[in-house]
CSV table of C-alpha atoms and ligand atoms in Angstrom, one decimal:
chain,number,residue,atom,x,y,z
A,1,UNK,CA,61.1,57.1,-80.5
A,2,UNK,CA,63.3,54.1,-81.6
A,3,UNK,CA,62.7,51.3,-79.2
A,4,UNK,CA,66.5,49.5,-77.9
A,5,UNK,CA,65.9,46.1,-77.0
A,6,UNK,CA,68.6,44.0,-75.0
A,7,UNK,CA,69.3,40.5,-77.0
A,8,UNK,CA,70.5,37.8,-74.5
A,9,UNK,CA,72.1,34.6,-76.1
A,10,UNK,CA,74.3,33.9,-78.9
A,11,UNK,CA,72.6,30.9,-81.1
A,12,UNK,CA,70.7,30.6,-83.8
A,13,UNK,CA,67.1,31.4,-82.1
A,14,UNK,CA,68.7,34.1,-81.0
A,15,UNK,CA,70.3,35.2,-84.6
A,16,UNK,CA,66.2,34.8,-85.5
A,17,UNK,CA,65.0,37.0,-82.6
A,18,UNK,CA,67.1,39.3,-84.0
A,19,UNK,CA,66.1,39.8,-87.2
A,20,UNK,CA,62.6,39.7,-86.1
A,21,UNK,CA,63.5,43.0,-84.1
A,22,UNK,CA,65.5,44.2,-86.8
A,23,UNK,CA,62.8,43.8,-89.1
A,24,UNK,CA,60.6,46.5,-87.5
A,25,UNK,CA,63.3,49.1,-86.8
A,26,UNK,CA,64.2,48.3,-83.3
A,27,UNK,CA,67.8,49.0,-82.0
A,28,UNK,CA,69.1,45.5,-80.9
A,29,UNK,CA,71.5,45.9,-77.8
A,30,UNK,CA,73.0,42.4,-77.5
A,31,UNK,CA,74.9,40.3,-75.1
A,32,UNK,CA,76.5,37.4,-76.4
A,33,UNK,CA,78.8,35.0,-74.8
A,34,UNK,CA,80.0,33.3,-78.5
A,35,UNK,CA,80.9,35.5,-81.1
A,36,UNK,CA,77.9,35.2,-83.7
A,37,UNK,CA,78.7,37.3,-86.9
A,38,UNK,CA,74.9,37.6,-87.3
A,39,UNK,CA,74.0,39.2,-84.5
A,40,UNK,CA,76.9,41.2,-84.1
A,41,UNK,CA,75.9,42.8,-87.4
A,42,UNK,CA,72.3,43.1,-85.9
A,43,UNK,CA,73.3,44.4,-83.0
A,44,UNK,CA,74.1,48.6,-82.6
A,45,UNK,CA,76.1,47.3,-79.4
A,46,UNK,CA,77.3,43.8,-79.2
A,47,UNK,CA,78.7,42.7,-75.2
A,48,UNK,CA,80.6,39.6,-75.3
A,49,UNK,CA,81.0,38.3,-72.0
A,50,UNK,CA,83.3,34.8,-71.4
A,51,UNK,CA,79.9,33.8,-69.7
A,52,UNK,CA,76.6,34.2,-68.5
A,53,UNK,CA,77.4,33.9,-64.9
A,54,UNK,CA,79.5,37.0,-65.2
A,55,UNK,CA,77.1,38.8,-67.8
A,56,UNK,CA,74.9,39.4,-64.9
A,57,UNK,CA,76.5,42.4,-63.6
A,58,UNK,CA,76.0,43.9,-67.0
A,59,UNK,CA,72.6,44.4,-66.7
A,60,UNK,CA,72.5,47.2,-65.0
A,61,UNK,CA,74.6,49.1,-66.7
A,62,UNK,CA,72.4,48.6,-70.3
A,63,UNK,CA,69.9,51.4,-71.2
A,64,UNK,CA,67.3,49.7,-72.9
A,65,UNK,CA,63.3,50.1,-72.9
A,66,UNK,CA,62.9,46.2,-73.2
A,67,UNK,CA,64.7,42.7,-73.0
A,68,UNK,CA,64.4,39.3,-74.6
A,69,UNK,CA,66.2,36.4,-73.2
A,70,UNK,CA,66.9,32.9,-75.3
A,71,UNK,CA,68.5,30.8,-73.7
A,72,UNK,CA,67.8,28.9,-70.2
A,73,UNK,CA,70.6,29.2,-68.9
A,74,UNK,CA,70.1,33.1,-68.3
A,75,UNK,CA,67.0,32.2,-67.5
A,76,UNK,CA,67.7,30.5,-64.6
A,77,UNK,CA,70.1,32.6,-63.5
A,78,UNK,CA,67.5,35.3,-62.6
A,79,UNK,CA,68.2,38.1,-65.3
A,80,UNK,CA,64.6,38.6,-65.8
A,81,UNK,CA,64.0,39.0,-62.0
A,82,UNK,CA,67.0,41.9,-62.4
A,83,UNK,CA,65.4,43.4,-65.6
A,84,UNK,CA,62.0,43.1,-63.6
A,85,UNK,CA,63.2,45.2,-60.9
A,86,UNK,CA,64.7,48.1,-63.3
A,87,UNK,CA,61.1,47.7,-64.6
A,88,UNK,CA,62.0,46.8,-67.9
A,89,UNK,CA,59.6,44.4,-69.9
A,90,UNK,CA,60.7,41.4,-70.2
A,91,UNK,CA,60.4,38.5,-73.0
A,92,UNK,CA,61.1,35.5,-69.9
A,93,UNK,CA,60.4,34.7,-67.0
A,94,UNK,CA,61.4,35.1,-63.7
A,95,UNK,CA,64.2,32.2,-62.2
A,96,UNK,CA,61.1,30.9,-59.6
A,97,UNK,CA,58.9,30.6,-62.9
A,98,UNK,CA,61.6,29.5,-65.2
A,99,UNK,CA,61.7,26.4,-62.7
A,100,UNK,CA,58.9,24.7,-65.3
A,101,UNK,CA,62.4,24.2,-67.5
A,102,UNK,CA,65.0,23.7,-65.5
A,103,UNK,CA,63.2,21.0,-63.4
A,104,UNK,CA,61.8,18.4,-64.4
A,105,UNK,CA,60.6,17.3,-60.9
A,106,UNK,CA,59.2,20.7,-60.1
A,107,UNK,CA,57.4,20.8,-63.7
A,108,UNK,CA,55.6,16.9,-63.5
A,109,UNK,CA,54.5,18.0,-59.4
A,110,UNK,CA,53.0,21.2,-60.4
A,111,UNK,CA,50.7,19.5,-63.3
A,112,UNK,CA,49.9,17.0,-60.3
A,113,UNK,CA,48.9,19.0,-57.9
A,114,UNK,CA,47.3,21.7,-60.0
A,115,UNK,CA,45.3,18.3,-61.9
A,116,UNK,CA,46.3,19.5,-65.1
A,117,UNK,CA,45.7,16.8,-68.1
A,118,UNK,CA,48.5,15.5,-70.4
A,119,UNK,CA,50.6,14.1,-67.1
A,120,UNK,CA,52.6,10.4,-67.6
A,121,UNK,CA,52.8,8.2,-65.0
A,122,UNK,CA,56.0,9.3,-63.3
A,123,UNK,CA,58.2,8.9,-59.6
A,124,UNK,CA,60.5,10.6,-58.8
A,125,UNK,CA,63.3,8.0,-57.3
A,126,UNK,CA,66.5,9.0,-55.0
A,127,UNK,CA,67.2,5.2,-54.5
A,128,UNK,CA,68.1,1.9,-56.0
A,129,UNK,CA,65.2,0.5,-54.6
A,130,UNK,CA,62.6,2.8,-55.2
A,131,UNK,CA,64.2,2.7,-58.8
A,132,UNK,CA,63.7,-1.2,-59.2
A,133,UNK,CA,59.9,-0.8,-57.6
A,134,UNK,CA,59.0,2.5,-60.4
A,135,UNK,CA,60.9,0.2,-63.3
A,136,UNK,CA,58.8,-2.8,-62.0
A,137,UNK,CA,55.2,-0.7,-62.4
A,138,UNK,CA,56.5,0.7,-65.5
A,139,UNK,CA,57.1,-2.3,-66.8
A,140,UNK,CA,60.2,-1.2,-67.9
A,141,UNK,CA,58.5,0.6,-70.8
A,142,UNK,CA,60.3,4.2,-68.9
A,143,UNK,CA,62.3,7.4,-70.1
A,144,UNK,CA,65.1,8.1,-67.6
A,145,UNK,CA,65.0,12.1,-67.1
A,146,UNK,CA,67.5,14.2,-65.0
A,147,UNK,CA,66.1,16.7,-63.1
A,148,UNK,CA,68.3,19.7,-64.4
A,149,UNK,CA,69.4,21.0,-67.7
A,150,UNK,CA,71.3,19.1,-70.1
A,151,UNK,CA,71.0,20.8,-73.6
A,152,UNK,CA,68.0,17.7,-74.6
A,153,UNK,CA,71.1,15.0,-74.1
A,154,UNK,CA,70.1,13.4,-70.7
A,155,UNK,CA,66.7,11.6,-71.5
A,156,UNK,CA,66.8,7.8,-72.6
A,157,UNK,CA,63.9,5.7,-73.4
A,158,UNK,CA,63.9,2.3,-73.6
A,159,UNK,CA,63.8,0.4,-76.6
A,160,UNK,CA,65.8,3.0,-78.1
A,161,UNK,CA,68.6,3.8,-75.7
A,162,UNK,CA,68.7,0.9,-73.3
A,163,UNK,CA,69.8,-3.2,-74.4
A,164,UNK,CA,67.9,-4.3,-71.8
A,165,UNK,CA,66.2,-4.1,-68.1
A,166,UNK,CA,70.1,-4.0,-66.5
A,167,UNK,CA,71.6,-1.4,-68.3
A,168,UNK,CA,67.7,0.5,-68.0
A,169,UNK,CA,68.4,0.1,-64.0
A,170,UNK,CA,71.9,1.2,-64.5
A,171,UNK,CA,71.2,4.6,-66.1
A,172,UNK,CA,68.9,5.4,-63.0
A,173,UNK,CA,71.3,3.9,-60.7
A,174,UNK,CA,74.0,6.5,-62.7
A,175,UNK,CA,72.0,9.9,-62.5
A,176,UNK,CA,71.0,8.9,-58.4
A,177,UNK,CA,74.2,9.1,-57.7
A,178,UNK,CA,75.4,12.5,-60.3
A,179,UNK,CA,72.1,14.4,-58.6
A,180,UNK,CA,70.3,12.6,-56.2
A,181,UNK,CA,67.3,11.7,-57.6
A,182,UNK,CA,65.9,10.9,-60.9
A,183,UNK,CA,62.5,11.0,-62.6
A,184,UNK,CA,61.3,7.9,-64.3
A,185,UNK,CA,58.2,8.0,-66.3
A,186,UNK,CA,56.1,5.9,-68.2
A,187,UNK,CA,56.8,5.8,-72.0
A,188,UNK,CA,55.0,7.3,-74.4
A,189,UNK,CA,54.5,6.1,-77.9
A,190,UNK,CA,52.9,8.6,-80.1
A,191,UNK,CA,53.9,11.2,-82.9
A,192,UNK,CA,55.6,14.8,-81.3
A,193,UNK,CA,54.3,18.3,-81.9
A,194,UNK,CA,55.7,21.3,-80.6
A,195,UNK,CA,53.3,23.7,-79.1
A,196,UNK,CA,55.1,27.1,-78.5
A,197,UNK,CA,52.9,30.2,-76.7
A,198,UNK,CA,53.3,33.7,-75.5
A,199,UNK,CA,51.8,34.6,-72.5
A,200,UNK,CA,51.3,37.5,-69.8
A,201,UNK,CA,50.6,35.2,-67.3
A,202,UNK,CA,47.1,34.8,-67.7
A,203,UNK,CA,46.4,34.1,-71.2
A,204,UNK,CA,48.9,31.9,-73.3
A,205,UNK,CA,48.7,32.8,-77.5
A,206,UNK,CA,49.8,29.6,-79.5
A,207,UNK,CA,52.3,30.1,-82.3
A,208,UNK,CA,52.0,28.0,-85.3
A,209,UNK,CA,52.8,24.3,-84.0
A,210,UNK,CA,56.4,22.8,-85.1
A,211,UNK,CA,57.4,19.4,-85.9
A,212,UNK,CA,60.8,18.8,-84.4
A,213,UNK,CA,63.2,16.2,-85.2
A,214,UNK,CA,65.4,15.6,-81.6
A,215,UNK,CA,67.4,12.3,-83.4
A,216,UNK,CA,71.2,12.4,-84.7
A,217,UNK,CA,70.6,10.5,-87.6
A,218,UNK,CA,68.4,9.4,-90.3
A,219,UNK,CA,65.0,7.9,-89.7
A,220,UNK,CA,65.0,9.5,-86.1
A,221,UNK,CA,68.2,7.1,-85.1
A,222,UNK,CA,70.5,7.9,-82.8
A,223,UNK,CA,71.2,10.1,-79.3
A,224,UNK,CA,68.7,12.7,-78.6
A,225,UNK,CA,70.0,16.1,-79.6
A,226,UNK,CA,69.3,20.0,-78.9
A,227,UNK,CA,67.3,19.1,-82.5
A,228,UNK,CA,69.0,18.4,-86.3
A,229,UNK,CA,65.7,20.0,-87.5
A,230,UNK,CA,62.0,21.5,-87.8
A,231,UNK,CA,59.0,21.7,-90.2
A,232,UNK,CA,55.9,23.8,-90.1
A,233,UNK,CA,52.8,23.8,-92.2
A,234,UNK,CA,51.1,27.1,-93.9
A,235,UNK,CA,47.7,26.3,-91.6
A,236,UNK,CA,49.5,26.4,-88.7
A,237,UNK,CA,49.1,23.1,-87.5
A,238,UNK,CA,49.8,19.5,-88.2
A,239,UNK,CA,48.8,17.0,-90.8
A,240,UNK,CA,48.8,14.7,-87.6
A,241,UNK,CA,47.1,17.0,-85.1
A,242,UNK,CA,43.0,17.8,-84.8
A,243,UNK,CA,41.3,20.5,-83.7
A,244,UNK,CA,40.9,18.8,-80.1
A,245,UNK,CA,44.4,17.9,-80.0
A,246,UNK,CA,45.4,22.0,-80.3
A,247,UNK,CA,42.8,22.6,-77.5
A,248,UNK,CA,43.8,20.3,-75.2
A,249,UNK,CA,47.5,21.3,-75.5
A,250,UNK,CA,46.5,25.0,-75.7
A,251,UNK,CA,44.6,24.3,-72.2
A,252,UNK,CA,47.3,22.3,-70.9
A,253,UNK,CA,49.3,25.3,-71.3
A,254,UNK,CA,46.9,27.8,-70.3
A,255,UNK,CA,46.4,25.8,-66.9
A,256,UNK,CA,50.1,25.3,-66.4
A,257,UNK,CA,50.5,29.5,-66.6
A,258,UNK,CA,47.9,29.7,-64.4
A,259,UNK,CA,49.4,27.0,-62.1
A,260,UNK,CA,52.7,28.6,-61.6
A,261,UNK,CA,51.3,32.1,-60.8
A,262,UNK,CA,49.4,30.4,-58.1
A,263,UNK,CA,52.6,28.6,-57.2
A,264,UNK,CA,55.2,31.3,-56.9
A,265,UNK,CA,52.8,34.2,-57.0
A,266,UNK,CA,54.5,35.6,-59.7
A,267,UNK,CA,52.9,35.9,-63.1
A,268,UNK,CA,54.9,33.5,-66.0
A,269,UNK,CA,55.4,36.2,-68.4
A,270,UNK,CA,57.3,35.5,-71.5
A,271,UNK,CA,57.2,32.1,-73.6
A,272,UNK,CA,56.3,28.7,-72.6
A,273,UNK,CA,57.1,25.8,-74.7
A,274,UNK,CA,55.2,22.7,-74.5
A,275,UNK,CA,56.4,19.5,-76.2
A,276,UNK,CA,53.9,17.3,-76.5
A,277,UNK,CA,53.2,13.5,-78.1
A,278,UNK,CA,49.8,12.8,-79.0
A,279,UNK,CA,49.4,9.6,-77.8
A,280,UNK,CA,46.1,7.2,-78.3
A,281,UNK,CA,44.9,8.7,-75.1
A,282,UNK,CA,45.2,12.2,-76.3
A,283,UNK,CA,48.2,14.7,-75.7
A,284,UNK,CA,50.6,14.2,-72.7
A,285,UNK,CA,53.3,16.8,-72.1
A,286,UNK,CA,56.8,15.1,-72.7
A,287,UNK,CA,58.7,18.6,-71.4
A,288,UNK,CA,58.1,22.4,-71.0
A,289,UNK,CA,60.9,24.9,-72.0
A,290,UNK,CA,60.6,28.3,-70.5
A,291,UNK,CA,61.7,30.1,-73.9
A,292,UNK,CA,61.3,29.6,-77.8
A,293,UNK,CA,62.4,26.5,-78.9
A,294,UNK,CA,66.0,26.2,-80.8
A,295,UNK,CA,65.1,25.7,-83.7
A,296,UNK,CA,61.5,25.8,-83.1
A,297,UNK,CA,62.3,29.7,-82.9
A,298,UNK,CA,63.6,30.1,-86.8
A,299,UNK,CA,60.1,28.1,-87.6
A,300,UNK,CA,58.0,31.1,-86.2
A,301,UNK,CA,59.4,34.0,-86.0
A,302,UNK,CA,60.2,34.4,-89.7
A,303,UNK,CA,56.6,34.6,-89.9
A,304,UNK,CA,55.7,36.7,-87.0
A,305,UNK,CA,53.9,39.9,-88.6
A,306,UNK,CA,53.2,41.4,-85.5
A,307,UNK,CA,56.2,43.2,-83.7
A,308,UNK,CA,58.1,41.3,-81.2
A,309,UNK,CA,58.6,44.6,-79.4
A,310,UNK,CA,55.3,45.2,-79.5
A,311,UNK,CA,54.8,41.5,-77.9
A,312,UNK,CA,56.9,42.2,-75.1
A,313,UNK,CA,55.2,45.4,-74.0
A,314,UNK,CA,52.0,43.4,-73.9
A,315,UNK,CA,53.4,40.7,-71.9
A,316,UNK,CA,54.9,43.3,-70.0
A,317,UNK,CA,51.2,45.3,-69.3
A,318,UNK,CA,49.4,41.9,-68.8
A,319,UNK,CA,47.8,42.6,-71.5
A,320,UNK,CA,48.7,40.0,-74.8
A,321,UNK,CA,46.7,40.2,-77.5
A,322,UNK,CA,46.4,37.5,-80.5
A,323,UNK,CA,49.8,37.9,-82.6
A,324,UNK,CA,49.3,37.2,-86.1
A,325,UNK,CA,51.7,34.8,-88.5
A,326,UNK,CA,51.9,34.4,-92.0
A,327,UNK,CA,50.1,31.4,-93.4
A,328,UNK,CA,53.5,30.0,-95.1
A,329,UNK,CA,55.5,26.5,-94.4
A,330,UNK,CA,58.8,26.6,-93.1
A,331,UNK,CA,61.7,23.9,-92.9
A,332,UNK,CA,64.8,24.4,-90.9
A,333,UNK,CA,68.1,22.0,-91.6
A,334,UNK,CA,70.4,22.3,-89.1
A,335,UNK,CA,73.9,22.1,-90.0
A,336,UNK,CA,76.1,20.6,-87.1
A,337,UNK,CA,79.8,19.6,-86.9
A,338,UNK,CA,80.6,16.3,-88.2
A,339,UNK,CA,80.3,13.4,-84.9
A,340,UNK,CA,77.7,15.8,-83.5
A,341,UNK,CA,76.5,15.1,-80.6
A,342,UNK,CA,79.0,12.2,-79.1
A,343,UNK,CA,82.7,13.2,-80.8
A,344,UNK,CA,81.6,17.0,-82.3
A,345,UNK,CA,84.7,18.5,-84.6
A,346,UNK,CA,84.9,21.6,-82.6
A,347,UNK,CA,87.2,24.6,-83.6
A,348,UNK,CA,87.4,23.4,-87.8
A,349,UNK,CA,86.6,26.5,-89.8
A,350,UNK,CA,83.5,26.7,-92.2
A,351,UNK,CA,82.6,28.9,-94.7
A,352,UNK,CA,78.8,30.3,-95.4
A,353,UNK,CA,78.0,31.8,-99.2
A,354,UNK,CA,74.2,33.0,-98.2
A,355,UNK,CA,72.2,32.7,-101.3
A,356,UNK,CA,68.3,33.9,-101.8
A,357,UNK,CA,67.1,30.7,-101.1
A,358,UNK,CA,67.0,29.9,-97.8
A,359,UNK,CA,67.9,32.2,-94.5
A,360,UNK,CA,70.6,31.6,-92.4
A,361,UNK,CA,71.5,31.5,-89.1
A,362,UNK,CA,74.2,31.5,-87.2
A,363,UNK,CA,74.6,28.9,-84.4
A,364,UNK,CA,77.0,28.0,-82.1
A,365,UNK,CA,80.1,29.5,-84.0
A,366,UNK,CA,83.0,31.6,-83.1
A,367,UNK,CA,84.0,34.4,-85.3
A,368,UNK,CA,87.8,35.2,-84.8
A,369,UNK,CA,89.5,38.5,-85.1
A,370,UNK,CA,90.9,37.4,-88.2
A,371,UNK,CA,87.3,36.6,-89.7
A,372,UNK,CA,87.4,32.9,-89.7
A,373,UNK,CA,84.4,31.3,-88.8
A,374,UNK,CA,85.3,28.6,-86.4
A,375,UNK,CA,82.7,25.7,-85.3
A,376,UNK,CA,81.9,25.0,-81.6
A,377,UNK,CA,81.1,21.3,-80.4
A,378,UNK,CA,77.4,22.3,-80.4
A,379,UNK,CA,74.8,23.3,-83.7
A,380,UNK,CA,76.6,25.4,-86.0
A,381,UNK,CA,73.7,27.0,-88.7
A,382,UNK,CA,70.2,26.9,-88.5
A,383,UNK,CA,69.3,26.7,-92.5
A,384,UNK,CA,65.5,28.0,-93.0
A,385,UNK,CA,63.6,27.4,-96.5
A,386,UNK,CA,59.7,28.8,-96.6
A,387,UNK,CA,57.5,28.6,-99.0
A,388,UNK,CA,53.4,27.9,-99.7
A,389,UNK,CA,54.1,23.9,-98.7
A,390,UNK,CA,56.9,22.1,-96.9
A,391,UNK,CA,58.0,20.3,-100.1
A,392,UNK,CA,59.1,24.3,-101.1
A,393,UNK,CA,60.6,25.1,-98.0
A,394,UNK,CA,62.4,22.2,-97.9
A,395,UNK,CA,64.0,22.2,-101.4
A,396,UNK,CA,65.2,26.2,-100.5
A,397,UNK,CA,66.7,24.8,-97.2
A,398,UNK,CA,68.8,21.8,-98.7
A,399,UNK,CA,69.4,23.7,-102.2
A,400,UNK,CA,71.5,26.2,-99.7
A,401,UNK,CA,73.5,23.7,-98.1
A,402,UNK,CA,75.8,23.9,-101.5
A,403,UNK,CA,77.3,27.2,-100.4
A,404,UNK,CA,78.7,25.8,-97.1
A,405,UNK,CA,81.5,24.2,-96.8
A,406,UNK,CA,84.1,23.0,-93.4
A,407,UNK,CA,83.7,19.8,-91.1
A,408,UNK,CA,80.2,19.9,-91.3
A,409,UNK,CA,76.8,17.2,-91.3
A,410,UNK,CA,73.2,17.5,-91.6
A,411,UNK,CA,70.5,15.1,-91.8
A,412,UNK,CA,68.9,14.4,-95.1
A,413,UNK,CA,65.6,13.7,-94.3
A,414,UNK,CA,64.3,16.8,-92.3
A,415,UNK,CA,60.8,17.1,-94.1
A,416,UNK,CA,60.6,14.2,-96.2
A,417,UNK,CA,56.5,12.6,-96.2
A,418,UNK,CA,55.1,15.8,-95.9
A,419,UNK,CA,53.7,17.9,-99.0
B,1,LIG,P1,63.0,16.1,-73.1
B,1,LIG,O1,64.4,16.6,-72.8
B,1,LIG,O2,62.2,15.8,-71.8
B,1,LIG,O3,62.2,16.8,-74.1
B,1,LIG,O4,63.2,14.7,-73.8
B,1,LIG,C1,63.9,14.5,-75.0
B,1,LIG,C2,63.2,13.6,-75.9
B,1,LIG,O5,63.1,12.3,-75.2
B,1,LIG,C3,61.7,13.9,-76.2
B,1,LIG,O6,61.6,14.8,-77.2
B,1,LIG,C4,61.2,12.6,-76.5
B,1,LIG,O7,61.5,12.2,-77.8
B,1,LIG,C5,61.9,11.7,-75.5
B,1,LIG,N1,61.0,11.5,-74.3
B,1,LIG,C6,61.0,12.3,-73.2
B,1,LIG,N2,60.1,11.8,-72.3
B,1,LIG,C7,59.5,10.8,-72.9
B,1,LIG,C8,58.5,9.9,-72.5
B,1,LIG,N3,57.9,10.0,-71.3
B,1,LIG,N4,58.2,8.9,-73.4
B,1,LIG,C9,58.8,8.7,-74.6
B,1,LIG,N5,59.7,9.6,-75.0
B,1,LIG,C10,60.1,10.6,-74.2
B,2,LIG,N1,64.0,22.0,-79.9
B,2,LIG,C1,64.1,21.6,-78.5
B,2,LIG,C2,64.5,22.7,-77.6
B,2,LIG,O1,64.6,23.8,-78.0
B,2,LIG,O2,64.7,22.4,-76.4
């Protein structure tokens, strides 16, 4: 029997999800709320919906034998608790679990009351003077987190965002009075690894480890972003990460699974994404994301060899086994419009002449009935290169870049230092 597998999301981690399902045969039923032309053509069925508030009430309707979710945003609207209930396997959790993501609050108090390791120094502030008293014992040496989503744009740091302790106190002062309450936590200063696992809510699987690069520009300057690019190595790890450093995170997320099924009750099945920075005290846990990472996504699952499908029936029968990945290095350049992330070029048209190089993925990007390929304000293509090192990889990804053309930027130094 051919499996059908609903598709929720319409970026580029979603474009990769989908050819990981295409690759083994699997019907891809998708719901979209941009118009991707790569995984429409994936998809036998492709649901556009204006959102994913109102795409909600499709899921009923959809006759599938399992789901995968991207996005958060889904996420936290509870589709998995509605898929759940049809008793459909799901790839994501639940909205309760999904809380790991789309608090921050809720995410640093469950790793304090559960003692897991990895945990900064935090408060959690809903006034100007508790601000002034955490800034005080902080040093000022913070990052200035929102509680809820903001597509990796709300987090400043100082010394790279703030001029000084005023404007620091301001930006707390700013998101008190937007939400409430803000989170500020100590600093950390170390090198960043992403550690992405599936889990059944028991055992959590570690995917190869990603380096991710969150800055605008050049030399990591600049706003943070949803990410300009990633790198992975063919041994799975990182030149800058030991053995013990994959342990502890591994067992940072292991506990945190754990954690939340003693929390809510409810099993975290699906993927958890730990960003980490390895700092001289070991690994702390800068965020977790309650799905694949964007682009983080494109990294792995072009080397997944066991079958997603087959993944989320596991998940789905508590019972994951070890998936396996080739032992190949990636690099993924992300092509974004030109002022991404402060003034983006939205709505210019681009045009994409694949080549055997590289893979690409659609982003954010809206195709029109006419066929022109319109940009959005967010990332437009995820550009993938692997090979046996990252130098490969990342000479496929940027010798692609050629064949695009349209109001578009990248950075140039996704990769560089790394053989
Ligand atoms: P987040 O949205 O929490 O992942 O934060 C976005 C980026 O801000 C992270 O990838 C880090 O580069 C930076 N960041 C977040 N928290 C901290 C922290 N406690 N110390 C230093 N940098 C941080
Ligand atoms: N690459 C960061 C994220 O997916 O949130």
């Amino acid at each position: 029997m051919t499996l059908a597998a609903l598709l929720v999301g319409s970026g580029a981690r979603e474009h990769a999800i989908a050819m990981a399902l295409d690759r083994q045969g699997i019907k891809i039923i998708s719901l979209i709320d941009k118009k991707n032309p790569g995984i429409i053509q994936l998809s036998s069925k492709a649901y556009f919906v204006d959102s994913f508030k109102e795409g909600k009430n499709k899921l009923q309707e959809l006759d599938v034998n399992i789901a995968i979710i991207g996005p958060e945003l889904p996420l936290s609207l509870g589709y998995a608790d509605i898929l759940q209930e049809q008793e459909i396997p799901v790839l994501g959790p639940v909205s309760s679990a999904a809380r790991i993501e789309t608090s921050k609050i809720y995410a640093r108090r469950l790793m304090q009351e559960h003692n897991i390791t990895g945990l900064p120094e935090f408060y959690v502030c809903t006034s100007k003077e508790e601000a002034l008293s955490a800034l005080k014992d902080l040093n000022y040496s913070v990052a200035i987190k929102p509680d809820g989503l903001t597509g990796g744009k709300g987090v400043k740091v100082s010394g790279d965002h703030f001029r000084d302790n005023a404007e620091t106190l301001q930006y707390a002062l700013d998101l008190i009075k937007k939400d409430g309450s803000v989170i500020i936590e100590e600093k950390l200063i170390g090198l960043e690894f992403t550690a992405q696992s599936f889990t059944d809510g028991t055992r959590a699987e570690i995917m190869p480890l990603v380096k991710d690069y969150k800055r605008a520009y050049d030399g990591d300057k600049g706003p943070n972003t949803g990410s300009m690019g990633s790198i992975s190595f063919s041994n799975h790890v990182l030149p800058y990460i030991s053995e013990s450093d994959l342990r502890i995170a591994k067992g940072i997320m292991e506990k945190t699974v754990l954690a939340v099924k003693k929390d809510t009750g409810i099993p975290y099945q699906g993927v958890l994404y730990g960003q980490f920075m390895k700092t001289e005290q070991g690994p702390k846990l800068v965020e977790f994301n309650a799905r694949f990472g964007d682009p983080e996504a494109m990294n792995v699952l072009a080397l997944l060899e066991t079958s997603l499908a087959n993944i989320t029936l596991q998940i789905g029968d508590k019972n994951l086994k070890k998936p396996v990945f080739k032992n190949l290095a990636t690099c993924v350049v992300y092509v974004v419009p030109e002022g991404y992330p402060v003034n983006p070029r939205s709505g210019s048209p681009i045009s994409v002449q694949p080549n055997n190089d590289a893979i690409i993925h659609y982003g954010s990007v809206n195709l029109e009935d006419n066929g022109r390929l319109l940009t959005t304000s967010s990332r437009t293509l995820g550009i993938l290169g692997i090979g046996t090192t990252v130098k490969e990889a990342r000479e496929k990804a940027y010798s692609s870049l050629t064949g695009i053309e349209g109001s578009i930027t990248w950075r140039s130094d996704i990769g560089i230092g790394f053989e």
